[in-house]
Short mmCIF file of C-alpha atoms in Angstrom, two decimals:
data_model
loop_
_atom_site.label_atom_id
_atom_site.label_comp_id
_atom_site.label_asym_id
_atom_site.label_seq_id
_atom_site.Cartn_x
_atom_site.Cartn_y
_atom_site.Cartn_z
CA ASP A 1 -31.73 -52.33 -13.75
CA VAL A 2 -27.98 -53.51 -12.72
CA LYS A 3 -27.83 -57.25 -12.78
CA VAL A 4 -24.97 -59.11 -10.73
CA THR A 5 -25.45 -62.68 -11.07
CA GLN A 6 -23.60 -65.44 -9.30
CA SER A 7 -23.21 -68.93 -10.79
CA SER A 8 -24.48 -70.94 -8.06
CA ARG A 9 -26.83 -70.17 -5.09
CA TYR A 10 -25.68 -73.26 -3.13
CA LEU A 11 -22.44 -75.24 -3.25
CA VAL A 12 -21.16 -78.27 -1.39
CA LYS A 13 -17.47 -79.33 -1.82
CA ARG A 14 -14.90 -81.45 -0.18
CA THR A 15 -11.83 -80.43 1.59
CA GLY A 16 -8.83 -80.05 -0.80
CA GLU A 17 -11.11 -79.34 -3.92
CA LYS A 18 -10.55 -76.41 -5.95
CA VAL A 19 -13.48 -74.35 -6.10
CA PHE A 20 -14.64 -71.66 -8.66
CA LEU A 21 -17.24 -69.00 -7.75
CA GLU A 22 -18.14 -66.95 -10.81
CA CYS A 23 -19.71 -63.44 -11.00
CA VAL A 24 -20.99 -61.64 -14.14
CA GLN A 25 -22.27 -57.94 -14.13
CA ASP A 26 -24.14 -56.42 -17.02
CA MET A 27 -23.68 -52.60 -16.44
CA ASP A 28 -20.01 -52.16 -17.61
CA HIS A 29 -18.76 -51.40 -14.17
CA GLU A 30 -15.04 -50.96 -13.52
CA ASN A 31 -14.84 -52.33 -10.08
CA MET A 32 -15.82 -55.65 -8.71
CA PHE A 33 -15.58 -57.05 -5.46
CA TRP A 34 -15.68 -60.26 -3.38
CA TYR A 35 -16.84 -60.51 0.20
CA ARG A 36 -17.57 -63.30 2.53
CA GLN A 37 -20.51 -62.93 5.07
CA ASP A 38 -20.42 -64.65 8.49
CA PRO A 39 -22.67 -64.27 11.31
CA GLY A 40 -21.61 -61.53 13.82
CA LEU A 41 -18.70 -60.62 11.40
CA GLY A 42 -20.52 -58.78 8.68
CA LEU A 43 -18.99 -58.52 5.49
CA ARG A 44 -15.24 -59.08 4.90
CA LEU A 45 -13.37 -57.86 1.77
CA ILE A 46 -11.37 -60.92 0.09
CA TYR A 47 -10.25 -59.14 -3.20
CA PHE A 48 -11.47 -56.43 -5.36
CA SER A 49 -10.54 -55.47 -8.93
CA TYR A 50 -10.64 -51.96 -10.56
CA ASP A 51 -9.82 -53.01 -14.19
CA VAL A 52 -9.52 -56.02 -16.33
CA LYS A 53 -6.48 -58.12 -15.03
CA MET A 54 -5.95 -55.67 -12.14
CA LYS A 55 -6.56 -56.95 -8.59
CA GLU A 56 -5.88 -55.89 -5.00
CA LYS A 57 -6.05 -57.81 -1.95
CA GLY A 58 -8.79 -57.19 0.57
CA ASP A 59 -8.62 -57.68 4.25
CA ILE A 60 -8.82 -61.65 4.03
CA PRO A 61 -7.17 -62.68 0.83
CA GLU A 62 -5.40 -65.93 2.36
CA GLY A 63 -6.58 -69.13 0.80
CA TYR A 64 -8.26 -67.19 -2.21
CA SER A 65 -7.29 -66.07 -5.56
CA VAL A 66 -9.15 -64.18 -8.18
CA SER A 67 -9.31 -63.77 -11.88
CA ARG A 68 -10.68 -60.97 -14.03
CA GLU A 69 -10.05 -61.68 -17.78
CA LYS A 70 -13.03 -59.64 -19.00
CA LYS A 71 -14.51 -56.44 -17.65
CA GLU A 72 -17.98 -58.03 -16.82
CA ARG A 73 -16.64 -61.25 -15.00
CA PHE A 74 -14.91 -61.64 -11.84
CA SER A 75 -13.95 -65.14 -10.51
CA LEU A 76 -13.03 -65.97 -7.06
CA ILE A 77 -11.07 -69.14 -6.74
CA LEU A 78 -10.36 -71.41 -3.54
CA GLU A 79 -7.16 -73.30 -4.33
CA SER A 80 -7.61 -75.96 -1.77
CA ALA A 81 -11.06 -75.67 -0.03
CA SER A 82 -11.07 -75.94 3.88
CA THR A 83 -13.96 -76.37 6.09
CA ASN A 84 -13.31 -72.75 7.79
CA GLN A 85 -14.23 -71.50 4.27
CA THR A 86 -17.77 -72.54 4.66
CA SER A 87 -19.55 -69.29 4.33
CA MET A 88 -21.79 -66.99 2.28
CA TYR A 89 -19.88 -65.44 -0.66
CA LEU A 90 -21.18 -62.23 -2.22
CA CYS A 91 -20.21 -60.49 -5.39
CA ALA A 92 -20.62 -56.70 -5.78
CA SER A 93 -19.82 -54.05 -8.41
CA THR A 94 -19.76 -50.19 -8.72
CA THR A 95 -19.03 -47.82 -11.62
CA GLY A 96 -16.02 -46.46 -9.77
CA ARG A 97 -15.78 -43.32 -12.00
CA GLY A 98 -15.23 -39.69 -10.83
CA ASP A 99 -14.03 -39.48 -7.31
CA ARG A 100 -14.17 -43.04 -6.54
CA SER A 101 -16.63 -42.85 -3.70
CA GLY A 102 -20.20 -42.49 -3.03
CA ASP A 103 -20.97 -45.28 -5.76
CA THR A 104 -23.59 -47.64 -4.89
CA GLN A 105 -22.23 -51.24 -4.77
CA TYR A 106 -24.68 -53.53 -6.45
CA PHE A 107 -24.59 -57.17 -4.99
CA GLY A 108 -25.41 -60.55 -6.41
CA PRO A 109 -27.77 -63.00 -4.71
CA GLY A 110 -24.87 -64.82 -2.87
CA THR A 111 -23.48 -68.29 -3.08
CA ARG A 112 -23.79 -70.26 0.10
CA LEU A 113 -20.68 -72.67 0.13
CA THR A 114 -20.29 -75.69 2.29
CA VAL A 115 -17.03 -77.49 2.51
CA LEU A 116 -17.13 -80.92 4.21
CA GLY B 1 -8.34 -47.46 10.49
CA ASN B 2 -11.78 -46.70 9.17
CA SER B 3 -14.51 -48.50 10.95
CA VAL B 4 -18.35 -48.61 11.17
CA THR B 5 -20.15 -49.72 14.34
CA GLN B 6 -23.80 -50.38 14.50
CA MET B 7 -26.14 -51.75 17.23
CA GLU B 8 -26.26 -55.27 17.91
CA GLY B 9 -29.46 -57.29 17.23
CA PRO B 10 -31.77 -58.80 16.87
CA VAL B 11 -34.18 -55.84 17.28
CA THR B 12 -37.73 -57.11 17.70
CA LEU B 13 -40.68 -54.82 17.19
CA SER B 14 -44.45 -54.91 16.81
CA GLU B 15 -45.97 -53.68 13.73
CA GLU B 16 -46.38 -49.83 13.37
CA ALA B 17 -43.65 -49.30 16.07
CA PHE B 18 -40.81 -46.78 15.58
CA LEU B 19 -37.49 -48.06 14.55
CA THR B 20 -34.12 -46.69 15.10
CA ILE B 21 -30.78 -48.53 14.40
CA ASN B 22 -27.60 -46.78 15.51
CA CYS B 23 -24.53 -46.43 13.40
CA THR B 24 -21.24 -44.47 14.15
CA TYR B 25 -18.36 -44.40 11.96
CA THR B 26 -14.61 -43.49 11.98
CA ALA B 27 -12.92 -42.28 8.96
CA THR B 28 -10.39 -39.66 7.71
CA GLY B 29 -11.94 -36.92 5.91
CA TYR B 30 -15.89 -37.19 4.99
CA PRO B 31 -16.90 -40.45 3.82
CA SER B 32 -19.91 -41.43 2.06
CA LEU B 33 -22.58 -43.33 4.07
CA PHE B 34 -24.86 -46.03 3.21
CA TRP B 35 -27.54 -48.34 4.65
CA TYR B 36 -28.07 -51.63 2.80
CA VAL B 37 -30.76 -54.19 3.53
CA GLN B 38 -30.69 -57.86 3.02
CA TYR B 39 -33.99 -59.90 2.89
CA PRO B 40 -33.74 -63.57 3.64
CA GLY B 41 -31.91 -65.55 0.99
CA GLU B 42 -30.90 -62.42 -1.03
CA GLY B 43 -27.79 -60.36 -1.59
CA LEU B 44 -27.68 -56.79 -0.07
CA GLN B 45 -29.54 -53.84 -1.87
CA LEU B 46 -29.01 -50.33 -1.28
CA LEU B 47 -31.73 -48.75 1.06
CA LEU B 48 -30.49 -45.00 1.11
CA LYS B 49 -27.21 -43.12 1.00
CA ALA B 50 -25.84 -39.58 1.85
CA THR B 51 -22.49 -38.13 0.35
CA LYS B 52 -22.01 -35.06 2.61
CA ALA B 53 -22.71 -33.77 5.91
CA ASP B 54 -26.27 -32.71 6.76
CA ASP B 55 -27.43 -34.70 3.80
CA LYS B 56 -30.59 -36.84 4.51
CA GLY B 57 -31.05 -40.14 2.59
CA SER B 58 -34.67 -41.58 2.40
CA ASN B 59 -36.59 -44.50 0.71
CA LYS B 60 -39.62 -46.65 1.55
CA GLY B 61 -40.27 -44.49 4.62
CA PHE B 62 -36.78 -45.14 6.07
CA GLU B 63 -34.39 -41.93 6.70
CA ALA B 64 -31.11 -41.47 7.99
CA THR B 65 -29.05 -38.16 8.26
CA TYR B 66 -25.23 -37.52 8.08
CA ARG B 67 -24.10 -36.05 11.27
CA LYS B 68 -20.69 -35.02 10.92
CA GLU B 69 -20.58 -33.68 14.55
CA THR B 70 -21.43 -36.97 16.04
CA THR B 71 -20.12 -39.17 13.34
CA SER B 72 -23.35 -40.91 12.97
CA PHE B 73 -25.87 -42.15 10.30
CA HIS B 74 -28.83 -43.44 12.47
CA LEU B 75 -31.56 -45.20 10.46
CA GLU B 76 -35.14 -44.54 11.41
CA LYS B 77 -38.63 -45.46 10.25
CA GLY B 78 -41.89 -43.94 12.00
CA SER B 79 -43.83 -47.17 11.51
CA VAL B 80 -42.58 -50.76 10.53
CA GLN B 81 -44.05 -53.25 8.75
CA VAL B 82 -43.75 -57.14 8.91
CA SER B 83 -42.16 -56.84 5.52
CA ASP B 84 -39.42 -54.88 6.83
CA SER B 85 -38.02 -57.91 8.62
CA ALA B 86 -34.39 -58.20 7.41
CA VAL B 87 -30.73 -57.43 8.07
CA TYR B 88 -29.78 -53.94 7.89
CA PHE B 89 -25.97 -52.89 7.14
CA CYS B 90 -24.48 -49.44 7.76
CA ALA B 91 -21.46 -48.82 5.51
CA SER B 92 -18.88 -46.10 4.43
CA ALA B 93 -16.68 -45.34 1.73
CA SER B 94 -14.05 -42.93 1.73
CA ARG B 95 -12.89 -40.66 -1.04
CA GLY B 96 -9.62 -41.70 -2.84
CA THR B 97 -10.34 -45.51 -2.20
CA TYR B 98 -12.14 -48.27 -3.69
CA LYS B 99 -12.88 -49.82 -0.15
CA TYR B 100 -16.21 -49.89 1.48
CA ILE B 101 -16.42 -50.64 5.43
CA PHE B 102 -19.58 -52.41 6.43
CA GLY B 103 -20.90 -52.96 9.95
CA THR B 104 -21.87 -56.39 11.38
CA GLY B 105 -25.48 -55.95 10.49
CA THR B 106 -28.44 -55.67 12.67
CA ARG B 107 -31.34 -58.11 12.25
CA LEU B 108 -34.81 -56.65 12.60
CA LYS B 109 -37.80 -58.78 13.21
CA VAL B 110 -41.27 -57.19 12.86
CA LEU B 111 -44.21 -59.08 14.40
CA ALA B 112 -47.75 -58.68 13.31
#
């Protein structure tokens, strides 16, 4: 079974802190994604990565950065946390081979981040 | 741009009732279509998918048919159970792109 794990289920941080969210997948997937999930807005893509050290901005990259130094690990960084970044953060991965579509996204359990 | 629209919830049904959750999409070409389910406190997991027109995805009694002519992928189940209470997301993924588009989610509550 594919496993996508996230470093924390719940996290509470203060405004202005630097926050690291870690995601690890164990299926040798090329593509990894970070989303945030907010009520009434569904899932919005923050960043994705299609290879080690490669990244592309999603729909809402402002205030976030990412790092992918190893294939299995994709980190989301909040450079200076703000209260409007309080949300549920979901990591996902896919194989991404072939025609680059139709691949199932496998999700981690999510990290609920509260910024005070 | 591409988009996915699904019916707003919450949807509240009695056990053994028939379920339909509507989903329509806009996309260039013919995307792959998905239904994901999110149980309380968990991440999303794939429920079913279809990769071309007229395909029917099915799993755990749920079904959805890829309708090109109406650009729809409605989710149905003949007899819901309390354990089906969750949030359901419709999604699309177009060829030649890594990007997945998700609907806003529909919360289903099934009462015993």
